[in-house]
mmCIF file of C-alpha atoms and ligand atoms in Angstrom:
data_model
loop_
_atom_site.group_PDB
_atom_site.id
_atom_site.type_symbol
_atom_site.label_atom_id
_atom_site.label_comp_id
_atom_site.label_asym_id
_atom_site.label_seq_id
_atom_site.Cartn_x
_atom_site.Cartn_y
_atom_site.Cartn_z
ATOM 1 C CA UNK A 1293 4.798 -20.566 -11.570
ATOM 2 C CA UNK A 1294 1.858 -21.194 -9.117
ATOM 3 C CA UNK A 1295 0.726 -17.961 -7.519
ATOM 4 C CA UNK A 1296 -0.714 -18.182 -4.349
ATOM 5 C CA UNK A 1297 -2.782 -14.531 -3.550
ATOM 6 C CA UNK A 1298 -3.969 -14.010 0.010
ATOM 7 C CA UNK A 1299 -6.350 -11.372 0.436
ATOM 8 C CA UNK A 1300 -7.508 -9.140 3.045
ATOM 9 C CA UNK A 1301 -10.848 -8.286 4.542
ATOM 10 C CA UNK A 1302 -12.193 -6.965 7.746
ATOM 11 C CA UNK A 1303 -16.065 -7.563 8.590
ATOM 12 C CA UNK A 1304 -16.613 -8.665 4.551
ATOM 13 C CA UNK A 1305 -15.383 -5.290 3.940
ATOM 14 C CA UNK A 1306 -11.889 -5.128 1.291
ATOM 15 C CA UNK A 1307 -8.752 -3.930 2.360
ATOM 16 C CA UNK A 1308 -8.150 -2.513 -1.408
ATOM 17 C CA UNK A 1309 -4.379 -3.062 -0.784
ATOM 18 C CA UNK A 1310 -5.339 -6.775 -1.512
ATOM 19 C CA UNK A 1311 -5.811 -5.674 -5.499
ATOM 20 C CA UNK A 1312 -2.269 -4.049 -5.760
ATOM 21 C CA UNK A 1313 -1.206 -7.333 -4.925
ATOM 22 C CA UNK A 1314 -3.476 -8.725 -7.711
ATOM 23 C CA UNK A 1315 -1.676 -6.748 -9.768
ATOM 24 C CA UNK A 1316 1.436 -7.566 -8.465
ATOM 25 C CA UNK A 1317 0.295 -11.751 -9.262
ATOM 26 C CA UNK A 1318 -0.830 -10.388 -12.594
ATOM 27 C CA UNK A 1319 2.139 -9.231 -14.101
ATOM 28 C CA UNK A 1320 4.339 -12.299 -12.359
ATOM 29 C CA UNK A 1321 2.009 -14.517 -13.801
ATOM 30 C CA UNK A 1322 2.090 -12.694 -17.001
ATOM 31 C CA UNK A 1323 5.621 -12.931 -17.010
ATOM 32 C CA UNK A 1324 6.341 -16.755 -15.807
ATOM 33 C CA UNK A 1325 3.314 -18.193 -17.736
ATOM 34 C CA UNK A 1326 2.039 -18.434 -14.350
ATOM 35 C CA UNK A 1327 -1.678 -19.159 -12.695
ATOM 36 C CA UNK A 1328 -2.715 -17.425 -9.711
ATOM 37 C CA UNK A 1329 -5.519 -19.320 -6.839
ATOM 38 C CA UNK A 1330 -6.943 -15.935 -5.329
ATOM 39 C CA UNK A 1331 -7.489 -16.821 -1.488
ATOM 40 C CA UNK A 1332 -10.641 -15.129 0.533
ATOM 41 C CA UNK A 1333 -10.494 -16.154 4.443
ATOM 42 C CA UNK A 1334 -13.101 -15.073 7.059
ATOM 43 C CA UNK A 1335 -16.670 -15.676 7.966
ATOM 44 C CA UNK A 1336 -19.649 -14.634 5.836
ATOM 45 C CA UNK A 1337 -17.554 -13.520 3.023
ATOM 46 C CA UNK A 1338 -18.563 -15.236 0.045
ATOM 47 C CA UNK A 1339 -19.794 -12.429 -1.807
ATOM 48 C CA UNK A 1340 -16.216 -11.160 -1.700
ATOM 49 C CA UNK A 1341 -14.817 -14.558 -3.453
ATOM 50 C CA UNK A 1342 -17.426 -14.459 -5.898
ATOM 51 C CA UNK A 1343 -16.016 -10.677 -6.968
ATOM 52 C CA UNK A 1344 -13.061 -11.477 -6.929
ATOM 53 C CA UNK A 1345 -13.586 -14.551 -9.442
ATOM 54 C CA UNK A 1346 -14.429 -11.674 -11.434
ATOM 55 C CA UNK A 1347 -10.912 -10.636 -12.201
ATOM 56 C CA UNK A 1348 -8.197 -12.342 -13.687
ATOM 57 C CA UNK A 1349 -7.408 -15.523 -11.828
ATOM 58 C CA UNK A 1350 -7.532 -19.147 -12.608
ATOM 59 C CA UNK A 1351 -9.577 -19.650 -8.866
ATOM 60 C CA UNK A 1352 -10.407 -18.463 -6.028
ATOM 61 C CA UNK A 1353 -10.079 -20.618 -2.763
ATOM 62 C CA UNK A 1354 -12.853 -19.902 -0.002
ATOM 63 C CA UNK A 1355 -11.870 -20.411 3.586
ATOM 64 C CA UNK A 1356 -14.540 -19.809 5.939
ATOM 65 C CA UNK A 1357 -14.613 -20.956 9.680
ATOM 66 C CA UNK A 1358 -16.430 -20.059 12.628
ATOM 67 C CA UNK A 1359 -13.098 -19.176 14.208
ATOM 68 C CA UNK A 1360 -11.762 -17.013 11.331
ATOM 69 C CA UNK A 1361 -14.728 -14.630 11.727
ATOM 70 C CA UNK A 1362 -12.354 -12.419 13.974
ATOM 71 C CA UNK A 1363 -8.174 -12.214 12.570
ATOM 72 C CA UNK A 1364 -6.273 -14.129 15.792
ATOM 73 C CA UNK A 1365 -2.578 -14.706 14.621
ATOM 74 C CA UNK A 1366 -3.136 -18.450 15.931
ATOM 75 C CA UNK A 1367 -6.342 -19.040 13.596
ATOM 76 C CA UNK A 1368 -5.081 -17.386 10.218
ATOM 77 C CA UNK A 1369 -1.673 -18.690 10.211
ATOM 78 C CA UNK A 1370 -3.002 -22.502 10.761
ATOM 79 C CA UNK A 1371 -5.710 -22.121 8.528
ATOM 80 C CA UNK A 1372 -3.497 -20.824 5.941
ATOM 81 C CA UNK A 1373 -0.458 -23.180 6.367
ATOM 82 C CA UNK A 1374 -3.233 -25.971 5.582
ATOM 83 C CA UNK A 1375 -4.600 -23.905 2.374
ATOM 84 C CA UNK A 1376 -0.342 -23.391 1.307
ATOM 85 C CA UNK A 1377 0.182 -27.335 2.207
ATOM 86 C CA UNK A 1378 -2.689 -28.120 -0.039
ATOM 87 C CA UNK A 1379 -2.217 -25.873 -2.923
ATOM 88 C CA UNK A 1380 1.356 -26.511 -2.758
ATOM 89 C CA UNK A 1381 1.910 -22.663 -4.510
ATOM 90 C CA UNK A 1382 5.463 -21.588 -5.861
ATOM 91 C CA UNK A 1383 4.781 -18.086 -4.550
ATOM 92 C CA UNK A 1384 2.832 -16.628 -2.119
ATOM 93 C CA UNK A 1385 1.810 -13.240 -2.137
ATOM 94 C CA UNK A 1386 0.575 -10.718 0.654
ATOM 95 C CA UNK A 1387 -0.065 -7.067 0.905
ATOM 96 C CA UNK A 1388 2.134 -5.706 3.426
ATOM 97 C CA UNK A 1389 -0.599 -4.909 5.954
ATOM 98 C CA UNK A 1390 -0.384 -4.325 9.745
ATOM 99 C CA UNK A 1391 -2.207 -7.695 9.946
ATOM 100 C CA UNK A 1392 -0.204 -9.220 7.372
ATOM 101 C CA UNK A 1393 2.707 -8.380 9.494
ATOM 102 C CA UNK A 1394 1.393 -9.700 12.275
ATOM 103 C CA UNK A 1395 1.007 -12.915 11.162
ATOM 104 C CA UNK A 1396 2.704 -13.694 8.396
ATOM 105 C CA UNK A 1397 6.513 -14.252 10.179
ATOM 106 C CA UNK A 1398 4.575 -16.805 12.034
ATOM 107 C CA UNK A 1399 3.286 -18.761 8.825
ATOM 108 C CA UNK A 1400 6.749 -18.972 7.324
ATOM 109 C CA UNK A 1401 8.338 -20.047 10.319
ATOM 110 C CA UNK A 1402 6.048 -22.783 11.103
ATOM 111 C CA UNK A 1403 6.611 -24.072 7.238
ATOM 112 C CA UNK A 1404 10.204 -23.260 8.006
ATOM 113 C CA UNK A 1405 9.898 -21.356 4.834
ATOM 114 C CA UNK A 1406 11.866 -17.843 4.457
ATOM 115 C CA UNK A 1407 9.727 -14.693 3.810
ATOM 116 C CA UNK A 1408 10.847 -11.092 1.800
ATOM 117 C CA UNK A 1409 8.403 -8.708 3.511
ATOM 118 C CA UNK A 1410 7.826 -5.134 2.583
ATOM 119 C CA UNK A 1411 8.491 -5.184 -1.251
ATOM 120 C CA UNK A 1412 8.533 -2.615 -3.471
ATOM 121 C CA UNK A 1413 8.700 -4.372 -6.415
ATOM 122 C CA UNK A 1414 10.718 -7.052 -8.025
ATOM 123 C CA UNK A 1415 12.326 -8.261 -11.935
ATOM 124 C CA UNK A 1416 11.809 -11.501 -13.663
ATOM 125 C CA UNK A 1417 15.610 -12.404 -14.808
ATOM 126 C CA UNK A 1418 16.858 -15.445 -16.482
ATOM 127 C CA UNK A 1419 13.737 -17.008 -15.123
ATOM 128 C CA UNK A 1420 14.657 -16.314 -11.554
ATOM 129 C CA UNK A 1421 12.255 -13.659 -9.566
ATOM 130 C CA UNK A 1422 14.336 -10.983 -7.682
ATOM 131 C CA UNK A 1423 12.321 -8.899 -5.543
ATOM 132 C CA UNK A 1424 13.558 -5.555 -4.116
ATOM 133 C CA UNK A 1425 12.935 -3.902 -0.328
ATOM 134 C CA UNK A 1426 14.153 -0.890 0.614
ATOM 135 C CA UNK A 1427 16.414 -0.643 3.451
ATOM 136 C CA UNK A 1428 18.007 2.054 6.284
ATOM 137 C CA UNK A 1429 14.986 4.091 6.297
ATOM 138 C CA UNK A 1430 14.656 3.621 2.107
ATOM 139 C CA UNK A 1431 18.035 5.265 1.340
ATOM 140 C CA UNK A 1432 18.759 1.814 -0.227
ATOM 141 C CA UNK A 1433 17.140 -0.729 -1.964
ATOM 142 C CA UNK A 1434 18.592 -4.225 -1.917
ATOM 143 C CA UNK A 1435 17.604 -7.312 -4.561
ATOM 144 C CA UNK A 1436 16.599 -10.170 -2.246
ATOM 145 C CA UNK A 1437 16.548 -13.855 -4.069
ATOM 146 C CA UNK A 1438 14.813 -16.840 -2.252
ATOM 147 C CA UNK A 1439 17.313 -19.855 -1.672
ATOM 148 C CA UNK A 1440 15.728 -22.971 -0.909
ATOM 149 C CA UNK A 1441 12.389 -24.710 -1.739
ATOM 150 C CA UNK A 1442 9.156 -23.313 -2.345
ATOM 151 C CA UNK A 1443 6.980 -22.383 -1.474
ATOM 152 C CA UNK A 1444 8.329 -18.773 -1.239
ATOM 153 C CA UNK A 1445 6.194 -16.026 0.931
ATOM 154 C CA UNK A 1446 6.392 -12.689 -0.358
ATOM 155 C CA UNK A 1447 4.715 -9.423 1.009
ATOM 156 C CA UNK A 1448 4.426 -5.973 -1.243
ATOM 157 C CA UNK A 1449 4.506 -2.430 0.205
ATOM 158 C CA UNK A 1450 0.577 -0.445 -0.284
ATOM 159 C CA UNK A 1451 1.190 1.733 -3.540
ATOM 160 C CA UNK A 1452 4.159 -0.603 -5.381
ATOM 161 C CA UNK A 1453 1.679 -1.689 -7.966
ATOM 162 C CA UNK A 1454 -1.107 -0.004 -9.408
ATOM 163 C CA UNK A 1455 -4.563 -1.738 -8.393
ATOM 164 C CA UNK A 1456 -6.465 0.371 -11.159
ATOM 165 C CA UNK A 1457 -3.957 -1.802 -13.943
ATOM 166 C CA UNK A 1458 -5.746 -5.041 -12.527
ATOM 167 C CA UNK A 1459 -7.503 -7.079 -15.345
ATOM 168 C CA UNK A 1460 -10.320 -8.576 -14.912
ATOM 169 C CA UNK A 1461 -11.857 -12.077 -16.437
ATOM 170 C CA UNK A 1462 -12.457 -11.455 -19.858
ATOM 171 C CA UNK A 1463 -14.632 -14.676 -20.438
ATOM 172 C CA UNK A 1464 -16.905 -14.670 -17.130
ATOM 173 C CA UNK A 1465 -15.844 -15.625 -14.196
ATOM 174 C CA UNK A 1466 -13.120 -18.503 -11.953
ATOM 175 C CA UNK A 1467 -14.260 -20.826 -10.275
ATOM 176 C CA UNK A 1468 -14.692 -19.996 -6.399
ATOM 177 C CA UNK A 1469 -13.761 -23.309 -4.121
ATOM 178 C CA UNK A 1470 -14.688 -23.768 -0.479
ATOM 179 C CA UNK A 1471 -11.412 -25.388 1.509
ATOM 180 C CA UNK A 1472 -12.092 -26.660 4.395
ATOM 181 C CA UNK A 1473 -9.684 -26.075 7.473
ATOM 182 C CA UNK A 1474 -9.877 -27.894 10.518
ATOM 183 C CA UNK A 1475 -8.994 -25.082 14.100
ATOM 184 C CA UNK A 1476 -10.084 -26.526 17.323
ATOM 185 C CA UNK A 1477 -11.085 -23.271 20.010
ATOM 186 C CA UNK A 1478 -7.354 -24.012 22.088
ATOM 187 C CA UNK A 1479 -5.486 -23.775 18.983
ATOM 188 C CA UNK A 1480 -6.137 -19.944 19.621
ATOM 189 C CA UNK A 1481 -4.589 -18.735 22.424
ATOM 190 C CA UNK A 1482 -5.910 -14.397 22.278
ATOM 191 C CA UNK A 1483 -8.844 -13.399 22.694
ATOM 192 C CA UNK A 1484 -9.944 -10.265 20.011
ATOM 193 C CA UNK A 1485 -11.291 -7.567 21.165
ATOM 194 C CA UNK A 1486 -12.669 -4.431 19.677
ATOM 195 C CA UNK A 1487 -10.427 -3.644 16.578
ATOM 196 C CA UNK A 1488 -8.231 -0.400 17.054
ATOM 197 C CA UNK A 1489 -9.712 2.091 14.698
ATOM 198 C CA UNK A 1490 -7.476 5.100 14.105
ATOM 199 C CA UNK A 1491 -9.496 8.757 14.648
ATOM 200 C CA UNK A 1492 -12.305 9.107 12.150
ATOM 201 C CA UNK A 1493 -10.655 10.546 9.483
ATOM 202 C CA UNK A 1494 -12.179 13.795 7.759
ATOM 203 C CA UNK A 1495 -10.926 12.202 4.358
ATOM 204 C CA UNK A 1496 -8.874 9.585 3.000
ATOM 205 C CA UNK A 1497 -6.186 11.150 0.783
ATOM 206 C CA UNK A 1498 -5.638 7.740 -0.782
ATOM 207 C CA UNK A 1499 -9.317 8.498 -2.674
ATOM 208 C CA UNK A 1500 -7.710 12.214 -3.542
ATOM 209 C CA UNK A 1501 -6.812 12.361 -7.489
ATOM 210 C CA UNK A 1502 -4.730 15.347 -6.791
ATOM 211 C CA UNK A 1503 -2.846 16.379 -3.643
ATOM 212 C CA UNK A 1504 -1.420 19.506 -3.302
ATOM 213 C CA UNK A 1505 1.125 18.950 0.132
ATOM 214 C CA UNK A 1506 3.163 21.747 2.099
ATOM 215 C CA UNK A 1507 6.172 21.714 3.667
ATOM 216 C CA UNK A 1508 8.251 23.652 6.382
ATOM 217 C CA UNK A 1509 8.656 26.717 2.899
ATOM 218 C CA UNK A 1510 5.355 27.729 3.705
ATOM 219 C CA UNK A 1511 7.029 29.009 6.641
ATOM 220 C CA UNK A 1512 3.718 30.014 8.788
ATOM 221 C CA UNK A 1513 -0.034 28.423 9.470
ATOM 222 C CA UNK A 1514 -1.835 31.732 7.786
ATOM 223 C CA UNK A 1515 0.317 31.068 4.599
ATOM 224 C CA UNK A 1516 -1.540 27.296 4.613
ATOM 225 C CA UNK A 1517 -5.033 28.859 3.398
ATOM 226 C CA UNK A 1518 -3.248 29.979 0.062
ATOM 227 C CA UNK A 1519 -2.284 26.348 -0.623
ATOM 228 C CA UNK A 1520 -5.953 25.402 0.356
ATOM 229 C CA UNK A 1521 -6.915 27.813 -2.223
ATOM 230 C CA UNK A 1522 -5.114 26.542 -4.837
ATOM 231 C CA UNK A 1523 -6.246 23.159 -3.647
ATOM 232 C CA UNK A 1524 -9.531 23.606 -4.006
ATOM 233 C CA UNK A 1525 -8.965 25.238 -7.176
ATOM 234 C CA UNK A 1526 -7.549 22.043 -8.654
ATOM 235 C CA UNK A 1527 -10.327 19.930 -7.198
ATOM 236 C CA UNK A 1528 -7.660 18.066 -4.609
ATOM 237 C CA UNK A 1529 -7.008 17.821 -0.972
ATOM 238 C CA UNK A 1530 -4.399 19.026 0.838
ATOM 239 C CA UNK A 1531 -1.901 17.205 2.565
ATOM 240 C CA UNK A 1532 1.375 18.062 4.247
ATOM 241 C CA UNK A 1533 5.249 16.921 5.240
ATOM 242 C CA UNK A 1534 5.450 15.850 9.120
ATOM 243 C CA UNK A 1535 7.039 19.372 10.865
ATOM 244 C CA UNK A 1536 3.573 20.859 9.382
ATOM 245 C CA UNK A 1537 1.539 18.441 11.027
ATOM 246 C CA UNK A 1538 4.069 18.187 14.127
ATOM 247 C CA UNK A 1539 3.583 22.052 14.631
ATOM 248 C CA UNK A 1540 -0.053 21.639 14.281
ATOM 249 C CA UNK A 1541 -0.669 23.235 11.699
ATOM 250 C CA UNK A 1542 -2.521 20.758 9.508
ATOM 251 C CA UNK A 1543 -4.582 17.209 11.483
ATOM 252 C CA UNK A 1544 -1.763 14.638 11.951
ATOM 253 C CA UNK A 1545 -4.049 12.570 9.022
ATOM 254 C CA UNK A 1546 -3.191 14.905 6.573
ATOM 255 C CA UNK A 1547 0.751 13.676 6.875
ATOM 256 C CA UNK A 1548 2.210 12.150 4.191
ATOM 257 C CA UNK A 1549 5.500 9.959 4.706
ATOM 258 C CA UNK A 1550 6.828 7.362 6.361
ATOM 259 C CA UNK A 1551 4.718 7.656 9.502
ATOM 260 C CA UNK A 1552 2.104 9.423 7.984
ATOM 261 C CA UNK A 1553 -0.334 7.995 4.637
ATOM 262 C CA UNK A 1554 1.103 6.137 1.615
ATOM 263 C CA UNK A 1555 -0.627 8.386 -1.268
ATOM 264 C CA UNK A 1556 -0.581 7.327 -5.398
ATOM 265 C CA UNK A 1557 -2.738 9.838 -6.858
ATOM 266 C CA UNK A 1558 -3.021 11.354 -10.502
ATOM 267 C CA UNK A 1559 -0.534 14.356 -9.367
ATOM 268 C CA UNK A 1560 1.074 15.257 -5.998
ATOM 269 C CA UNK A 1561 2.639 19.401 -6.175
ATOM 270 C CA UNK A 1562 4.885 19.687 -3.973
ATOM 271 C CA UNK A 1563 5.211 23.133 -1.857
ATOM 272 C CA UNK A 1564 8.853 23.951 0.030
ATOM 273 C CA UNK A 1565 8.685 20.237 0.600
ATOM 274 C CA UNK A 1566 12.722 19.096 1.035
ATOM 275 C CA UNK A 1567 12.258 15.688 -0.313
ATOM 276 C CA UNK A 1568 13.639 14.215 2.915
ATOM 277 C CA UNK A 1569 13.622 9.942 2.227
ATOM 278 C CA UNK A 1570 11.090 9.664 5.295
ATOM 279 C CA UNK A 1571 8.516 12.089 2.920
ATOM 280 C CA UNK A 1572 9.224 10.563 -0.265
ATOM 281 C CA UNK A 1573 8.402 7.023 0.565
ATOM 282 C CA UNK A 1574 4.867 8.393 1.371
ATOM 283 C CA UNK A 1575 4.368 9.766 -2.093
ATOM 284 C CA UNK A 1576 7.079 7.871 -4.889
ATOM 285 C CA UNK A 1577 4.107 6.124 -6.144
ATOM 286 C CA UNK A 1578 1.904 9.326 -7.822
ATOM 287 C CA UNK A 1579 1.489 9.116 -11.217
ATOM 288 C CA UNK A 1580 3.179 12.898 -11.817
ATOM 289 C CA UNK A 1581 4.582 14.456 -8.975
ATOM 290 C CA UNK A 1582 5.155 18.612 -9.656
ATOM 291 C CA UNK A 1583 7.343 20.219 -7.060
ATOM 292 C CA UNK A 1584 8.406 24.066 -6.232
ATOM 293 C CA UNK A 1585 11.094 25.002 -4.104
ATOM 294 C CA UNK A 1586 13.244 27.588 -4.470
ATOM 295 C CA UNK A 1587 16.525 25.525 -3.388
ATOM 296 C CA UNK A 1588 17.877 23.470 -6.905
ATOM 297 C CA UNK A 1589 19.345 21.237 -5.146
ATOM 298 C CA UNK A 1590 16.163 19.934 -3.265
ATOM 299 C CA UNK A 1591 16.159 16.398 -4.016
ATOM 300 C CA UNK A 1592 12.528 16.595 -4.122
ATOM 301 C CA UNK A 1593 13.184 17.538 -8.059
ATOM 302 C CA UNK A 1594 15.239 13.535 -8.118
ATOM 303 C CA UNK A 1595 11.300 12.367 -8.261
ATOM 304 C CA UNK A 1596 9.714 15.488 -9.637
ATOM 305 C CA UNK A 1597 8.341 14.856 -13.041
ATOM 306 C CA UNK A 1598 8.215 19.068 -13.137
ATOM 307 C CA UNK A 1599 10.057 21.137 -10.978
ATOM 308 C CA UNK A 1600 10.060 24.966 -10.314
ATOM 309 C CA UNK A 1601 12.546 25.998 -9.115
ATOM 310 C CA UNK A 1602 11.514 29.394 -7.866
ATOM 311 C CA UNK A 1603 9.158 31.360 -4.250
ATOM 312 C CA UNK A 1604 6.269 29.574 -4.028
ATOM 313 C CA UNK A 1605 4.890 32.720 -2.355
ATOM 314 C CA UNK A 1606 4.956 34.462 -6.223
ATOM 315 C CA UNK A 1607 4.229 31.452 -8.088
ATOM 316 C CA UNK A 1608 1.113 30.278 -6.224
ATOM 317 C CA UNK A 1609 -0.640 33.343 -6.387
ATOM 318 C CA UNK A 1610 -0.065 33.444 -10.149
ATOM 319 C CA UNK A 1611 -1.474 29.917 -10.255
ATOM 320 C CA UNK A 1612 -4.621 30.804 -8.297
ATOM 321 C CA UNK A 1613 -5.205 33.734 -10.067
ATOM 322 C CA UNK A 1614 -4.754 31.988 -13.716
ATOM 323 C CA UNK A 1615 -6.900 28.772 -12.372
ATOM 324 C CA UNK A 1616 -9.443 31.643 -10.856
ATOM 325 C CA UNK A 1617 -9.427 33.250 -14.548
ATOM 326 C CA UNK A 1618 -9.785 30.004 -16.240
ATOM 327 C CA UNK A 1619 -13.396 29.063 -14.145
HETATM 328 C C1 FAD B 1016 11.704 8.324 12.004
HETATM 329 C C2 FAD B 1016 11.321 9.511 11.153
HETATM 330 C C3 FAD B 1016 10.093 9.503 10.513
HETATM 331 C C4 FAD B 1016 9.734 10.582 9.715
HETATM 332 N N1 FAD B 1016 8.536 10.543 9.067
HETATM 333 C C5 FAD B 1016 8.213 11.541 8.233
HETATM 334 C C6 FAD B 1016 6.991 11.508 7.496
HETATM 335 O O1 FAD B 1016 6.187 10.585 7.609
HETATM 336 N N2 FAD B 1016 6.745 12.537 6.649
HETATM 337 C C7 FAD B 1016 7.590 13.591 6.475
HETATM 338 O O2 FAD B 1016 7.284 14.477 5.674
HETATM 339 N N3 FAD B 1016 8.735 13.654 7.170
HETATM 340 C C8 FAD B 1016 9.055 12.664 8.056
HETATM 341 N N4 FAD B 1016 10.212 12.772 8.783
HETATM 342 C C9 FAD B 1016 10.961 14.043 8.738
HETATM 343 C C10 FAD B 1016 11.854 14.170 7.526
HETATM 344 O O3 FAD B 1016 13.120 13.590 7.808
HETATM 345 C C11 FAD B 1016 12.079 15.660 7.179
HETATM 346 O O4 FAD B 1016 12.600 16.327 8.296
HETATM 347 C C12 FAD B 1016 10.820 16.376 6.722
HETATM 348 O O5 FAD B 1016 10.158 15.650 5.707
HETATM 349 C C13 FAD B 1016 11.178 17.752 6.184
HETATM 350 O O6 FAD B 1016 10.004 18.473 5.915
HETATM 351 P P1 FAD B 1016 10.021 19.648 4.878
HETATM 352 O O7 FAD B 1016 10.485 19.182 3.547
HETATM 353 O O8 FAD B 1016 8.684 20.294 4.947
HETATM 354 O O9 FAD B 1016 11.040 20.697 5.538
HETATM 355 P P2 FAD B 1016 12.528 21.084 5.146
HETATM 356 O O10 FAD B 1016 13.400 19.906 5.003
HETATM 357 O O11 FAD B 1016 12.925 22.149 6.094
HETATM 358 O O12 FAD B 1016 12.370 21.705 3.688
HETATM 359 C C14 FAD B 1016 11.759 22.936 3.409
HETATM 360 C C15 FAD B 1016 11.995 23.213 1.919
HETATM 361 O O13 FAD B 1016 11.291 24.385 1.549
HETATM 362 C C16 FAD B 1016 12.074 25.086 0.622
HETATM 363 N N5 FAD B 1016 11.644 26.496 0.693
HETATM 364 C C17 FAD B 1016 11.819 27.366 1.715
HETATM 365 N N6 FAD B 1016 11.233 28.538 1.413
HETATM 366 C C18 FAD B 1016 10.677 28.401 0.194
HETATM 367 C C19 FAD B 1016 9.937 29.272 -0.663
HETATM 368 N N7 FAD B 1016 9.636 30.525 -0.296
HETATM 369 N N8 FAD B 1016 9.540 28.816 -1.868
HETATM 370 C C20 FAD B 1016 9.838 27.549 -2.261
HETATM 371 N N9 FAD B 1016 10.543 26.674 -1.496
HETATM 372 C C21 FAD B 1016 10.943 27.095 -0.287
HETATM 373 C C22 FAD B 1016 13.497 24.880 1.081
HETATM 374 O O14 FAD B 1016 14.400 25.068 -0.001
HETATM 375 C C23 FAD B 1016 13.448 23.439 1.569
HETATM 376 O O15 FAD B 1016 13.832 22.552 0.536
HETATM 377 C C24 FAD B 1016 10.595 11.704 9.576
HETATM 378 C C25 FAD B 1016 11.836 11.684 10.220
HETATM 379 C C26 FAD B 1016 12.196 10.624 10.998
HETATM 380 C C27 FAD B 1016 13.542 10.629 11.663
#
């Protein structure tokens, strides 16, 4: 299998969901005796291709223009159709990002090609890759299977592979190719302007190795300094289900879910946090999740690798006071 990987950058700058997609290419390529062409496109950023030929990858195709410096659907889905037509991949793989889903519907259709977007992960079966999507909010999750030719275009949700398992090139490094693409200015038909940045954030709980998020059992804003406490106490951040951050009790970045930040970090506790479908999609991905509530039935304890079941407002304390005694 030939893996195409297109990566992401803004002003020579990674989008880091690009190397959970590495990972992603990795293991299919691991698993279909497969190669992968790693694909950098932009303006001024070689430096990026020649780090990426640093990881595990048979190549990595360079595609620089004048008018890729700033994303325009028009310009990146014509320069990439002529990378795809050249390459001729089997697979194509994208992180799922905003851009990525501007775009990429666009690239398929003009190939005519079909595209499985938002991935969460996917099985290698009797040769044949199935990849799986979640669907009605994530309270299902459907196998999709290409029909058709190749190439097939596949995008993968941020945090459905692990971009700290990606391997890097044991013996040196790929080779990095320039491709050239030809985009005349009236190909692109929007003009860029300044790129929407979200407000400054006061820190990105995708960096945090442990999160320790509150939900509606904390019951009221003074309670929220306890969970701080014990935050701080574990070195972690705190984060928070949506009605928290809806009452304004917590910054709106501090919401984890659905509409709020994707998080995968070493251990997420969960405090009188429901485990409503629109929460747990925001947090699936930590490596242990610990939750207390005091209801058994939560179904926060279906993805709980430790669950108390038990008032947070006696356990916490005791955990403060032990981590407090432990210093
Ligand atoms: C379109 C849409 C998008 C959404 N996006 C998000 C999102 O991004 N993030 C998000 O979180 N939600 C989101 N929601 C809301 C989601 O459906 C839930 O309503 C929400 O996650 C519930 O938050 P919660 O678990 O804090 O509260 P609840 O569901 O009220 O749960 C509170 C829990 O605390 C427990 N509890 C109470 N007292 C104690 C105690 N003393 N000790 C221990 N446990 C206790 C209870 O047993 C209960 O399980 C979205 C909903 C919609 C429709």
């Amino acid at each position: 299998m030939k893996i195409l990987l297109i990566t992401e950058q803004h002003e020579a700058q990674w989008n880091r969901v690009s190397f959970e997609t590495l990972a992603a290419a990795q293991q299919i390529a691991e698993q279909t005796k497969g190669s992968i062409s790693g694909v950098v496109i932009g303006k001024g950023v070689a430096a990026l291709a020649d780090e990426l030929a640093g990881y595990q990858l048979e190549e990595v195709l360079l595609v620089e223009h004048d008018l890729l410096e700033k994303y325009t659907p028009d310009g990146f889905s014509a320069a990439l159709r002529q990378v795809i037509e050249g390459a001729k991949p089997d697979l194509v793989l994208l992180p799922h990002t905003y851009q990525v889903r501007d775009f990429a519907p666009k690239l398929a259709a003009s190939m005519q090609k079909g595209l499985i977007g938002d991935c969460i992960g996917y099985r290698h079966e009797n040769g044949k890759l199935i990849f799986v999507r979640q669907m009605f909010q994530g309270r299902t999750a459907a196998d999709v299977v290409f029909t058709g030719d190749a190439p097939w275009i596949v995008t993968f949700q941020a945090s459905a592979f692990r971009a700290d398992l990606v391997a890097r090139n044991a013996s040196g490094k790929a080779a990095v190719k320039p491709v050239a693409v030809e985009l005349k200015p009236e190909q692109i038909r929007t003009k860029p302007l300044e790129r929407f940045r979200e407000a400054k954030q006061a820190v990105d709980l995708t960096q945090a190795p442990i999160l320790v998020s509150v939900g509606r059992g904390i019951k009221a804003p003074e309670n929220i300094a306890m969970a701080e406490k014990l935050a701080k106490l574990l070195g972690g951040e705190i984060c928070a289900s949506r009605p928290i951050c809806d009452e304004g009790w917590l910054p709106m970045d501090r919401q984890i879910g659905s509409s709020g930040q994707t998080v995968a970090p070493k251990l997420y506790l969960a405090l009188g946090i429901s485990g409503a479908i629109q929460h747990v999609v925001g947090m699936k991905a930590s490596r242990t999740i610990a939750a207390i509530n005091k209801d058994q039935n939560a179904p926060i304890f279906e993805v709980a690798d430790y669950g108390i079941v038990g008032d947070l407002f006696e356990i916490v304390p005791a955990l403060i006071e032990a981590l407090e005694q432990s210093k």
